[in-house]
XYZ file of C-alpha atoms in Angstrom:
560
model
C 122.179 3.034 -49.154
C 119.065 1.222 -47.900
C 115.705 2.951 -47.766
C 113.614 2.759 -44.600
C 110.216 2.185 -46.194
C 108.403 2.169 -42.846
C 109.843 5.577 -41.965
C 108.884 6.942 -45.375
C 105.294 5.845 -44.730
C 104.971 7.370 -41.287
C 101.901 9.459 -40.538
C 101.872 13.184 -41.358
C 100.760 13.516 -37.730
C 104.017 11.999 -36.430
C 105.135 13.998 -33.332
C 107.915 16.385 -34.392
C 110.039 15.676 -31.315
C 109.697 11.889 -31.520
C 112.467 9.858 -33.220
C 111.384 7.159 -35.636
C 113.988 4.683 -34.417
C 113.549 3.806 -30.755
C 116.637 4.027 -28.573
C 116.320 0.706 -26.773
C 117.613 0.050 -23.251
C 120.435 -2.470 -23.131
C 119.792 -6.148 -22.552
C 116.451 -7.533 -21.412
C 113.556 -6.511 -19.199
C 115.364 -8.124 -16.266
C 118.304 -5.790 -16.936
C 115.853 -2.871 -16.706
C 114.742 -4.150 -13.287
C 118.358 -4.514 -12.183
C 119.130 -0.933 -13.232
C 116.141 0.404 -11.292
C 117.197 -1.597 -8.221
C 120.739 -0.235 -8.451
C 119.780 3.376 -9.214
C 116.884 3.801 -6.753
C 116.820 0.801 -4.421
C 114.410 2.289 -1.865
C 111.867 3.634 -4.384
C 108.507 1.786 -4.297
C 108.249 -0.666 -7.169
C 104.809 -2.041 -6.248
C 101.966 -1.006 -3.942
C 99.341 -3.568 -2.924
C 96.474 -2.715 -0.554
C 98.671 -0.510 1.597
C 101.973 -2.429 1.390
C 104.887 -1.320 -0.766
C 107.819 -3.292 -2.121
C 110.973 -1.369 -3.005
C 112.961 -2.010 -6.152
C 115.773 -3.553 -4.099
C 113.319 -5.887 -2.345
C 111.667 -6.779 -5.623
C 114.946 -7.757 -7.217
C 116.007 -9.785 -4.158
C 112.816 -11.843 -4.296
C 113.051 -12.244 -8.063
C 116.577 -13.616 -7.767
C 115.638 -15.922 -4.875
C 112.707 -17.425 -6.793
C 114.851 -17.743 -9.929
C 117.427 -19.631 -7.857
C 114.706 -21.947 -6.556
C 113.415 -22.634 -10.061
C 116.892 -23.618 -11.175
C 118.154 -25.310 -8.007
C 115.032 -27.081 -6.717
C 112.900 -27.514 -9.846
C 115.652 -28.160 -12.372
C 114.634 -25.366 -14.717
C 117.074 -24.861 -17.596
C 117.424 -22.341 -20.379
C 114.360 -22.444 -22.659
C 112.144 -24.475 -20.289
C 108.579 -23.215 -19.947
C 106.990 -22.124 -16.658
C 103.287 -21.337 -16.252
C 102.169 -18.348 -14.178
C 98.574 -18.504 -12.929
C 98.287 -15.617 -10.466
C 96.027 -12.642 -9.885
C 97.531 -9.150 -10.214
C 99.826 -8.914 -7.192
C 103.466 -8.384 -6.196
C 103.805 -12.156 -6.516
C 102.875 -11.882 -10.193
C 105.632 -9.345 -10.862
C 108.144 -11.429 -8.909
C 107.191 -14.669 -10.688
C 107.312 -13.053 -14.136
C 110.798 -11.649 -13.696
C 112.042 -14.742 -11.844
C 111.145 -17.024 -14.755
C 112.946 -14.607 -17.044
C 115.971 -14.455 -14.715
C 116.100 -18.267 -14.667
C 116.556 -18.211 -18.478
C 113.157 -19.886 -18.837
C 110.098 -19.005 -20.939
C 107.067 -17.381 -19.298
C 103.669 -18.941 -20.012
C 101.125 -16.442 -18.626
C 97.643 -17.935 -18.227
C 94.249 -16.693 -17.109
C 93.768 -17.663 -13.445
C 90.043 -18.079 -14.144
C 90.777 -21.192 -16.234
C 89.585 -24.552 -14.961
C 91.536 -27.823 -14.677
C 90.921 -29.046 -18.232
C 91.964 -25.677 -19.668
C 95.111 -25.577 -17.537
C 95.929 -29.139 -18.596
C 95.700 -28.153 -22.266
C 97.954 -25.108 -21.763
C 100.521 -27.147 -19.843
C 100.588 -29.862 -22.507
C 100.638 -27.435 -25.432
C 103.453 -25.300 -24.017
C 105.379 -28.202 -22.498
C 105.530 -26.430 -19.132
C 106.637 -28.623 -16.231
C 106.412 -26.007 -13.460
C 103.465 -23.784 -12.501
C 103.526 -20.798 -10.149
C 99.975 -20.385 -8.862
C 97.788 -18.581 -6.350
C 96.577 -20.580 -3.359
C 92.985 -20.280 -4.605
C 93.994 -22.517 -7.527
C 95.352 -25.452 -5.510
C 92.232 -27.523 -6.248
C 92.408 -26.632 -9.941
C 96.020 -27.830 -10.207
C 95.773 -30.803 -7.822
C 94.961 -33.296 -10.639
C 97.847 -31.959 -12.752
C 100.837 -32.038 -10.387
C 102.775 -35.255 -10.823
C 101.088 -35.824 -14.170
C 100.826 -32.850 -16.551
C 103.360 -30.801 -14.572
C 106.113 -31.762 -12.169
C 106.020 -28.887 -9.665
C 103.615 -26.263 -8.365
C 104.788 -23.260 -6.326
C 101.837 -21.889 -4.337
C 101.627 -18.212 -3.307
C 99.254 -16.609 -0.791
C 98.428 -12.997 -1.724
C 97.713 -12.119 1.915
C 101.448 -12.414 2.641
C 102.008 -9.117 0.798
C 99.169 -7.204 2.511
C 99.507 -5.342 5.846
C 97.639 -6.920 8.757
C 95.820 -3.633 9.354
C 95.108 -2.701 5.740
C 92.468 0.037 5.417
C 91.171 -1.403 2.143
C 88.433 -3.905 1.352
C 90.148 -7.044 0.106
C 88.821 -9.416 -2.570
C 87.977 -12.992 -1.671
C 91.058 -14.417 -3.414
C 93.151 -12.515 -0.847
C 91.047 -13.073 2.281
C 89.837 -16.651 1.887
C 91.687 -19.343 3.772
C 93.604 -21.321 1.145
C 92.713 -24.884 0.358
C 94.946 -27.361 2.110
C 97.946 -27.935 -0.116
C 98.340 -31.556 -1.204
C 101.069 -33.469 0.608
C 102.116 -35.363 -2.503
C 105.536 -34.685 -4.062
C 105.934 -31.664 -6.297
C 104.170 -29.048 -4.167
C 106.078 -26.092 -2.695
C 105.054 -23.060 -0.666
C 106.086 -19.747 -2.230
C 107.278 -18.413 1.132
C 109.530 -21.419 1.668
C 110.915 -21.189 -1.856
C 111.869 -17.523 -1.357
C 113.262 -18.180 2.135
C 115.788 -20.700 0.804
C 117.488 -17.760 -0.943
C 119.090 -19.921 -3.605
C 121.237 -17.977 -6.077
C 120.606 -18.397 -9.812
C 123.430 -18.917 -12.236
C 124.577 -16.142 -14.547
C 121.786 -15.108 -16.906
C 122.509 -16.572 -20.335
C 119.394 -15.611 -22.321
C 119.836 -12.701 -24.713
C 117.549 -10.329 -26.639
C 116.790 -12.812 -29.421
C 115.966 -15.760 -27.159
C 112.356 -16.819 -26.639
C 111.011 -15.039 -23.536
C 107.259 -15.529 -23.372
C 104.375 -17.553 -24.815
C 101.149 -15.593 -24.273
C 98.058 -17.367 -25.577
C 95.508 -15.936 -27.979
C 91.859 -16.021 -26.982
C 91.109 -18.969 -29.240
C 88.251 -17.516 -31.303
C 88.489 -20.561 -33.542
C 89.643 -23.866 -32.129
C 92.087 -24.082 -29.228
C 94.148 -21.094 -28.074
C 97.523 -20.645 -29.779
C 100.740 -19.485 -28.099
C 102.542 -16.494 -29.593
C 106.325 -16.715 -29.584
C 107.918 -13.475 -28.400
C 111.576 -12.786 -27.772
C 113.134 -10.634 -25.060
C 113.651 -8.011 -27.754
C 109.975 -7.706 -28.794
C 108.775 -7.588 -25.169
C 111.310 -4.908 -24.246
C 110.446 -2.945 -27.408
C 106.778 -2.319 -26.628
C 107.454 -1.683 -22.922
C 110.150 0.908 -23.673
C 108.061 2.370 -26.494
C 105.081 3.035 -24.228
C 107.213 4.449 -21.421
C 108.621 6.951 -23.922
C 105.375 7.690 -25.798
C 103.469 8.526 -22.611
C 106.387 10.358 -20.987
C 106.563 8.007 -17.989
C 109.401 8.522 -15.499
C 110.444 7.396 -12.040
C 108.086 9.833 -10.350
C 104.960 8.333 -11.887
C 102.423 6.108 -10.157
C 100.849 3.704 -12.670
C 97.858 1.428 -12.347
C 98.151 -2.341 -12.603
C 94.426 -3.047 -12.850
C 94.267 -4.585 -16.334
C 95.043 -8.334 -16.066
C 98.798 -8.847 -16.131
C 98.504 -12.153 -18.003
C 97.100 -10.126 -20.925
C 99.576 -8.145 -23.033
C 97.724 -4.819 -22.572
C 98.247 -4.852 -18.798
C 101.553 -6.701 -18.976
C 103.239 -4.226 -21.319
C 101.367 -0.957 -20.819
C 101.391 -1.194 -17.028
C 103.828 -3.691 -15.465
C 106.747 -3.709 -17.887
C 106.498 -0.042 -18.863
C 106.642 0.789 -15.133
C 109.760 -1.348 -14.641
C 111.509 0.218 -17.637
C 110.742 3.708 -16.306
C 111.478 2.876 -12.658
C 107.955 4.015 -11.745
C 105.593 2.716 -9.052
C 102.980 0.099 -9.991
C 99.709 0.206 -8.016
C 98.147 -3.266 -8.037
C 94.618 -4.570 -7.465
C 94.047 -8.350 -7.329
C 90.464 -8.100 -8.570
C 88.729 -5.176 -10.253
C 86.818 -3.061 -7.708
C 85.417 0.213 -9.061
C 84.461 1.444 -5.588
C 88.003 1.039 -4.277
C 89.641 2.966 -7.099
C 88.834 6.524 -5.890
C 90.504 5.912 -2.516
C 93.583 4.384 -4.149
C 93.891 7.205 -6.676
C 93.634 9.860 -3.990
C 95.991 8.176 -1.509
C 98.768 7.352 -3.973
C 98.412 10.214 -6.449
C 97.974 8.076 -9.564
C 99.362 9.791 -12.672
C 98.843 7.077 -15.319
C 95.741 4.923 -15.764
C 95.739 2.103 -18.315
C 92.087 1.066 -18.649
C 89.455 -0.510 -20.840
C 86.637 1.967 -21.569
C 84.267 -0.211 -19.531
C 86.422 0.354 -16.431
C 86.233 4.122 -16.837
C 82.457 3.956 -17.271
C 82.275 1.854 -14.081
C 84.304 4.289 -12.007
C 82.507 7.428 -13.136
C 79.214 5.724 -12.241
C 80.441 4.682 -8.779
C 78.813 6.380 -5.789
C 82.306 6.712 -4.273
C 83.764 8.678 -7.174
C 84.797 12.280 -6.509
C 86.595 14.692 -8.790
C 89.641 15.136 -6.562
C 90.793 11.544 -7.058
C 91.843 12.564 -10.603
C 93.893 15.501 -9.299
C 97.257 14.104 -10.431
C 96.112 11.981 -13.361
C 98.042 12.989 -16.499
C 97.579 10.057 -18.874
C 94.455 7.988 -19.488
C 94.939 5.310 -22.115
C 93.487 2.050 -23.340
C 91.636 0.482 -26.214
C 89.776 -2.569 -27.415
C 86.312 -0.956 -27.459
C 84.604 2.319 -28.272
C 84.552 5.055 -25.647
C 81.058 6.547 -25.228
C 80.989 10.119 -26.552
C 79.354 11.492 -23.398
C 82.080 9.940 -21.229
C 84.869 11.272 -23.475
C 83.367 14.752 -23.324
C 83.042 14.595 -19.535
C 86.678 13.541 -19.176
C 87.849 16.367 -21.426
C 85.543 19.108 -20.174
C 85.741 18.346 -16.467
C 89.269 17.026 -16.057
C 91.114 18.103 -19.216
C 91.828 14.448 -19.993
C 91.876 12.837 -23.422
C 91.330 9.100 -23.597
C 94.400 8.209 -25.674
C 93.491 5.058 -27.558
C 95.847 2.486 -28.982
C 95.760 -0.790 -30.856
C 97.651 -4.021 -30.552
C 97.292 -7.776 -30.235
C 98.761 -10.699 -28.346
C 100.613 -11.352 -31.610
C 102.286 -7.940 -31.396
C 102.972 -7.832 -27.654
C 100.564 -4.891 -27.467
C 100.789 -1.679 -29.477
C 101.375 -1.304 -33.163
C 99.377 1.960 -33.113
C 98.977 4.773 -30.587
C 97.337 8.167 -30.784
C 99.770 11.088 -30.551
C 99.513 12.597 -27.075
C 99.151 16.116 -28.483
C 96.643 15.249 -31.210
C 94.510 12.205 -30.358
C 91.416 11.396 -32.366
C 88.404 9.811 -30.712
C 87.369 6.237 -31.463
C 90.611 5.892 -33.377
C 93.405 3.300 -33.189
C 96.076 5.967 -33.667
C 99.095 6.094 -35.968
C 101.687 3.383 -36.528
C 104.342 3.579 -33.810
C 108.143 3.598 -34.123
C 109.693 1.282 -36.712
C 106.252 -0.134 -37.568
C 104.888 -0.438 -41.091
C 101.081 -0.772 -41.096
C 98.999 -1.048 -44.238
C 95.431 -1.685 -45.383
C 95.023 -4.499 -47.917
C 92.161 -6.197 -49.673
C 91.505 -9.360 -47.596
C 91.216 -11.525 -50.716
C 93.658 -10.111 -53.267
C 96.068 -8.702 -50.613
C 96.548 -5.618 -52.812
C 97.238 -2.457 -50.815
C 94.296 -0.057 -50.680
C 94.051 3.724 -50.775
C 93.176 6.020 -47.885
C 89.617 5.795 -46.530
C 89.002 2.380 -48.094
C 88.135 -0.458 -45.707
C 90.378 -3.510 -45.764
C 92.425 -5.744 -43.489
C 95.101 -4.217 -41.282
C 98.516 -5.847 -41.752
C 101.612 -4.952 -39.715
C 105.372 -5.360 -39.823
C 107.690 -4.332 -36.991
C 109.983 -5.399 -34.134
C 107.000 -6.296 -31.933
C 105.485 -8.894 -34.288
C 105.620 -12.475 -33.013
C 108.251 -14.894 -34.280
C 105.458 -17.353 -35.019
C 102.841 -19.519 -33.331
C 104.200 -22.237 -31.062
C 103.989 -25.601 -32.861
C 101.418 -24.281 -35.367
C 102.881 -24.544 -38.857
C 99.486 -24.181 -40.548
C 98.615 -21.038 -38.560
C 101.989 -19.541 -39.478
C 101.380 -20.232 -43.159
C 97.960 -18.546 -43.004
C 98.905 -15.560 -40.839
C 101.871 -14.040 -42.647
C 102.226 -12.495 -46.086
C 105.091 -10.781 -47.907
C 104.794 -7.201 -49.143
C 107.687 -5.095 -50.450
C 110.047 -7.877 -49.420
C 108.916 -7.765 -45.775
C 106.968 -10.215 -43.637
C 103.608 -8.812 -42.509
C 101.158 -10.216 -39.962
C 97.541 -10.454 -41.035
C 95.648 -9.101 -38.029
C 92.177 -10.261 -39.056
C 90.939 -6.768 -38.178
C 89.188 -4.585 -40.718
C 89.780 -0.865 -40.788
C 90.891 2.102 -42.834
C 93.568 4.800 -42.779
C 92.636 8.460 -43.201
C 94.657 11.066 -45.083
C 96.473 12.051 -41.859
C 97.731 8.497 -41.328
C 95.362 7.663 -38.468
C 93.882 4.163 -38.481
C 90.268 3.394 -37.598
C 88.811 -0.013 -36.767
C 85.713 -1.295 -38.473
C 85.540 -4.817 -37.028
C 86.903 -8.332 -36.962
C 86.683 -10.181 -40.284
C 84.727 -12.968 -38.600
C 82.282 -10.706 -36.770
C 80.533 -9.375 -39.865
C 76.707 -9.435 -39.990
C 75.192 -10.137 -43.403
C 71.844 -8.309 -43.736
C 70.267 -9.225 -47.098
C 73.736 -9.136 -48.658
C 74.783 -5.867 -47.013
C 77.822 -6.050 -44.740
C 77.360 -4.663 -41.227
C 80.310 -4.265 -38.873
C 79.151 -4.370 -35.215
C 82.022 -2.228 -33.923
C 81.085 0.530 -36.368
C 77.445 0.417 -35.206
C 78.529 0.417 -31.542
C 80.687 3.493 -32.081
C 77.694 5.284 -33.613
C 75.371 4.123 -30.825
C 77.667 5.628 -28.201
C 76.805 9.071 -29.558
C 73.433 8.664 -27.829
C 73.768 10.029 -24.305
C 71.153 7.630 -22.991
C 73.447 4.666 -23.737
C 75.950 3.777 -21.060
C 77.109 0.534 -22.702
C 76.026 -1.492 -25.702
C 76.864 -4.604 -27.675
C 75.755 -5.329 -31.225
C 75.108 -8.941 -32.248
C 73.505 -10.664 -35.204
C 70.105 -12.260 -34.719
C 68.393 -14.775 -37.020
C 65.839 -13.305 -39.404
C 63.595 -15.431 -41.653
C 63.535 -12.779 -44.363
C 67.012 -11.186 -44.232
C 68.989 -14.178 -42.969
C 70.500 -12.042 -40.228
C 69.493 -8.801 -38.608
C 71.105 -6.346 -36.209
C 70.280 -6.525 -32.496
C 71.475 -4.196 -29.739
C 71.886 -5.110 -26.078
C 71.915 -1.804 -24.194
C 72.678 -0.667 -20.653
C 70.993 2.698 -20.184
C 72.389 5.613 -18.246
C 70.747 5.559 -14.822
C 69.223 9.023 -15.239
C 67.647 8.104 -18.592
C 66.012 4.785 -17.752
C 62.574 6.136 -16.918
C 62.288 8.222 -20.073
C 63.914 6.032 -22.761
C 62.231 3.205 -24.644
C 63.560 0.654 -27.089
C 61.603 2.377 -29.850
C 63.331 5.654 -28.942
C 66.732 4.057 -29.498
C 65.660 2.356 -32.739
C 64.186 5.547 -34.142
C 67.249 7.563 -33.194
C 69.595 4.963 -34.747
C 67.756 5.088 -38.067
C 68.444 8.802 -38.169
C 72.232 8.492 -37.730
C 73.123 5.421 -39.825
C 72.009 3.530 -42.903
C 68.760 1.647 -42.298
C 70.341 -1.775 -42.839
C 72.908 -1.018 -40.107
C 70.428 0.312 -37.547
C 69.301 -2.210 -34.904
C 65.882 -3.694 -35.548
C 65.721 -4.965 -31.967
C 66.908 -3.272 -28.789
C 66.978 -5.140 -25.490
C 67.681 -3.296 -22.249
C 69.880 -5.167 -19.776
C 71.289 -4.274 -16.362
C 74.841 -5.233 -17.307
C 76.890 -6.838 -20.057
C 79.307 -9.745 -19.519
C 83.016 -8.931 -19.530
C 86.087 -10.805 -20.664
C 89.095 -11.307 -18.415
C 90.558 -8.078 -19.811
C 87.356 -6.170 -18.925
C 86.085 -5.821 -22.473
C 82.462 -6.545 -23.322
C 82.272 -10.248 -24.180
C 80.545 -9.998 -27.561
C 81.430 -13.602 -28.442
C 79.460 -14.933 -25.463
C 76.444 -12.807 -26.355
C 76.664 -13.717 -30.036
C 76.880 -17.425 -29.296
C 73.942 -17.188 -26.901
C 71.815 -15.412 -29.506
C 72.226 -18.195 -32.037
C 72.382 -20.971 -29.474
C 68.873 -20.166 -28.236
C 67.578 -20.470 -31.778
C 69.302 -23.801 -32.297
């Protein structure tokens, strides 16, 4: 009789009504879409600036585009297809069409420029790209060279003529004239041909998607995920959050990023829910959308929530039906968390995951979330804290590197033998991924982040973790947002610097010295910022997190 070591290590806080082994839906994510289309064909699958697409319509367009990929572009099982689209019905259609065509999805950031797209195409071996019309100029040098075909979609095609909503420029702008050279196809024409794909041959263990890491060192790397791992985290989240066909879920986090892809798009498909899409983040539009469509589930970065609550258009009634508010990747300001709980009865349920794990390895229990906490290890997932150098497992409340084993962990990095050798270790006869994140586990089995291994600040030999300082700084009600970076110091080598966005009501009465003095009273002196700079806003990444890397590089770049 085999022993399930992961189950034996589950958190004491594990929900009593939650099974440890996840009952997976049959087949693939496409099979989940097909079931929803068969069971509730007229139910809205997507909503986009006033237009809805039913599950039956969604599946019809998915199949038609899959047929075009196979019949007109020659796509075969295992071929790679890039998707460079904003959040839109076209994104959902393209994603599932590539899957239906037995091909491998290569989701890329539509903000990338030509050289970046060329690298991703060459690295993945993709020969077809499905793109938004705003990217025609970006891809023009690549078609016929780096890639063979480009299928160009216009987002405006899925928006009502008389939409009541303010549209982003990527939807309203007249598209660049599409090149007349061979290899270019209009999305609308491709769908209209209504070509039928062959029988789907890919199974749960086949490669399904190659999402790219952010490339913190060197070029971005593609993570190899099977149909099984992608379906696992989508089904897991649908169950964990109690999502069903009556829910209306946001699709505001970028869908090329695993947090939005799995926690919004694919979880919605698995549950047969409605996905409310926004092509570009617009905090002032959110209240109207929430109120009109009765949003019940909001997957958001903390910065998005801060934005919305600060919007002049926000009103309490737009949260009337909101049941679940979830996200992660950054600390939630204490004042905001208290406002959400006290005014709306909402907990911000944080989670933790990576591109390498197709999103969550940890989630907070819905009934017992802890603030500024990654949560507990989810179903079938073994998470441990080890010493980064010796790799010996550490006790509770001792900081070390988080390592994870589970069905959601990547098969490996695409064509990166060295990265594979460095990223995986064996413990208790199992293969664990080294996350590169530092944290600790408390006695209840909850995990807390300290920081990235490579983000550490060395102050006269003392280790300072910026994420830990940021979490402490957010206890100050005058701070709306902050980012901690290292700054050069002739005496200490490095010192701690805080870039702070003040709450609007506190700007006139708060000084940098006030913040510095307060910080020295709540944390060790070597951790407290020695410099505080007030800024109007902080730069964001594509997934709406504060871009600490950009700020850190700028701090040292100016010195150089």
